């Protein structure tokens, strides 16, 4: 009945409700340059009254006209009534008179509704009523209206342009997104030097209430409610400025402290007020006094108290897992809470963070009081370590998740730009939500500024994870771009955002080296550089087409990340070519050395523009995080203080040229040893119709004469003779119509500088029946989302998460919290068809997202089978016993690569068509790609590009 009532009233949960032209019964917010007055109650919360003033200004920014903001007494034909249930007498009267529908608001957490009401009061024709269940609810309602009329939550933090309109009308109806599904939703400002720290000092004098007022406003505009304040380098939210805490409470922000700062004390306060060692066994009384004072000072405010203890300076408390000691510490902390409040500790919201070594305590069976929220954590790289057991889900305190968009630590710190795909956040947090993590979501956002997109997604998703499905993710980019820049270029901007975050998600910029992408196999290094350059062209086109008022925001949110990363990729690959070409004796090595220097200078210039030219220097320091050549292994935190240009070398030219050439794909011992003078090209076949190159390389300043001859008229060459100044590629392909039957190979004769060499051109003319993905030189490669069949069961369905992963999209199962399934003939499976050319044994390489063993059992499993063989069960977490916080080698590899590869062997495949089936056993396994090695696989980072497909 209630659902039908809402439908009849016109419910649009989080949908657009703003019009620029009136329609039947719409409310005139601004009509004919006349804004409707805003009415609040002087009895309402100060934070609500404060935000009402901001709403008044937001309407003025959009329309150019400023309406009145009035207290209490109401008059006028059309009015906006704003207030909190129980704090605004008029709101309470409208509820009592059944003029507004409060069922979805009253008694709910952080809830609000916006409703048009005809004749709510004598003398009032129509009202727009914005009402909340608490101060945050009322604030969210006002900021929701601001966003709908054209003020982005990022209008200040990213200079998103105001989307101006002459008139504003609200569709007749009732609008509410419902109660948030996650109770506490927030951000952690961390690893914030030198960028955010120097910026805050320059603009606000430090981390004071003036700075935090901007942060709190952003959090609330994004419908968040929770913060771990900045704490590094030495600063204290509580001690630096007493107004910080008062302002947070006024605006409805719940303040807590990070995983190693118990009892509402910033750890840096210890250096000022503490005495002796940060050691509970040796310094119990001093620590208790320190904690007591911190908690006592925060009793009047809404907060979540961090419990427990870690070592000094974000380290382990002890070398061994002292369960008894930590239990005693938490017990004593709860006594302090009870003594200072005079109430049971269970009446104060508390959290215990299972971070790094603290998980040892949890794994060994340590538990805390039922009312304390258990805060699980990812591995600092976006992979969730542990989730609740289903039998534990009835805990009063529930469960939370601490996640990372930024990290300082091993194997390599990353804090410069956004490297987080929202698809990865969706997949991991969907997993967390379905397994019962619903009470607290906190994410480390570093300096805040470069993480605008994933922060927005984090807050939107936390409000209602059930409202954003995997199919909604592509649209999210467009919607977000539209909110920042308007509709005209939104789809194209959204596509750029999805691609640059995908490219950055392959490997963090800080960890890319000249060896990451192969310079010799699958043209990989050139391909990734070209991808970013093409993206830069698209970005530049949009930048040039945007109005001037949009360019500052576009530079910050789109242009700089794409330009800086494109530049970085180009520079790192140039450094790799410099080394390779110097080893090969190429004079062009000097050009690449010069190119590295130019691109290194370009990196600095792009940051200078960001710091000095954008908004007259408003964002100075914000892109100061080092990000090039992280080779400082002596740093405690695997961090770096300066950008360091990749090392380069130069060569002296020879006095006369000497014939040098490289044959693409050649694996002969001589080519491997000298990296020059290859003897054979890879196989050519008529289905793949390959095109391979021979690259001539000069070692002198004198042009090199070359000539290529062949007696085989079916071999096509892009060039047969000429001069080589530095490097020159000649492409070889096959005219299949003229190949004599039974031919197995041809030959090229290469001459130059008086020398003659020979290169073999092997071909395959007789092929088996082919279907599906076709072998190419001993390799078949295909993306997981390009399956021919997805067979579901009654309980389990396969889903494709668009754009997730390094190369295409990823496939996993729903629901994500299903129990492990017994493998049988009715199990869900994916099916792929492929062809091999010869009888062969193969290795199947399955590329998986680096999901951790979150169930803490024997590991997550799946199975694979070729044709009718018995499925081979694969444990993707096998041999992963060593804890992550010890930086195990296996863990360092999967987080740097952002993928893990599991290999199975399959024997005696006949030439022709075969079927691969991938069987579901455990949830949480995410498939990205499959590469079949039939004897020809060569090393590369991303693996070979997808094979040709034949119907």
Tab-separated table of C-alpha atoms in Angstrom, residues 581 584-591 651-660 696-705 723-727 753 755:
chain	number	residue	atom	x	y	z
A	581	UNK	CA	69.495	0.590	-28.561
A	584	UNK	CA	72.561	-2.892	-29.867
A	585	UNK	CA	74.986	-0.224	-31.002
A	586	UNK	CA	72.391	2.090	-32.547
A	587	UNK	CA	73.141	5.753	-32.966
A	588	UNK	CA	69.441	6.436	-32.335
A	589	UNK	CA	70.081	5.671	-28.657
A	590	UNK	CA	71.217	9.299	-28.419
A	591	UNK	CA	67.863	10.542	-29.723
A	651	UNK	CA	77.018	6.407	-27.736
A	652	UNK	CA	79.718	7.804	-29.988
A	653	UNK	CA	79.010	7.184	-33.674
A	654	UNK	CA	81.199	4.756	-35.578
A	655	UNK	CA	83.402	6.158	-38.307
A	656	UNK	CA	81.618	4.094	-40.966
A	657	UNK	CA	78.267	2.289	-40.965
A	658	UNK	CA	78.011	-1.415	-40.271
A	659	UNK	CA	75.025	-3.503	-41.372
A	660	UNK	CA	72.756	-4.043	-38.365
A	696	UNK	CA	67.687	-1.630	-39.884
A	697	UNK	CA	69.812	0.232	-37.355
A	698	UNK	CA	72.685	2.565	-38.147
A	699	UNK	CA	75.648	2.921	-35.787
A	700	UNK	CA	77.250	5.923	-37.491
A	701	UNK	CA	76.499	9.396	-38.808
A	702	UNK	CA	77.007	8.153	-42.351
A	703	UNK	CA	73.839	6.826	-44.042
A	704	UNK	CA	73.618	3.049	-44.273
A	705	UNK	CA	72.751	1.586	-47.694
A	723	UNK	CA	69.363	4.570	-47.086
A	724	UNK	CA	69.067	4.374	-43.305
A	725	UNK	CA	69.890	7.551	-41.419
A	726	UNK	CA	69.196	6.022	-37.992
A	727	UNK	CA	66.411	3.410	-37.796
A	753	UNK	CA	78.051	-2.013	-46.526
A	755	UNK	CA	77.923	-7.594	-46.158
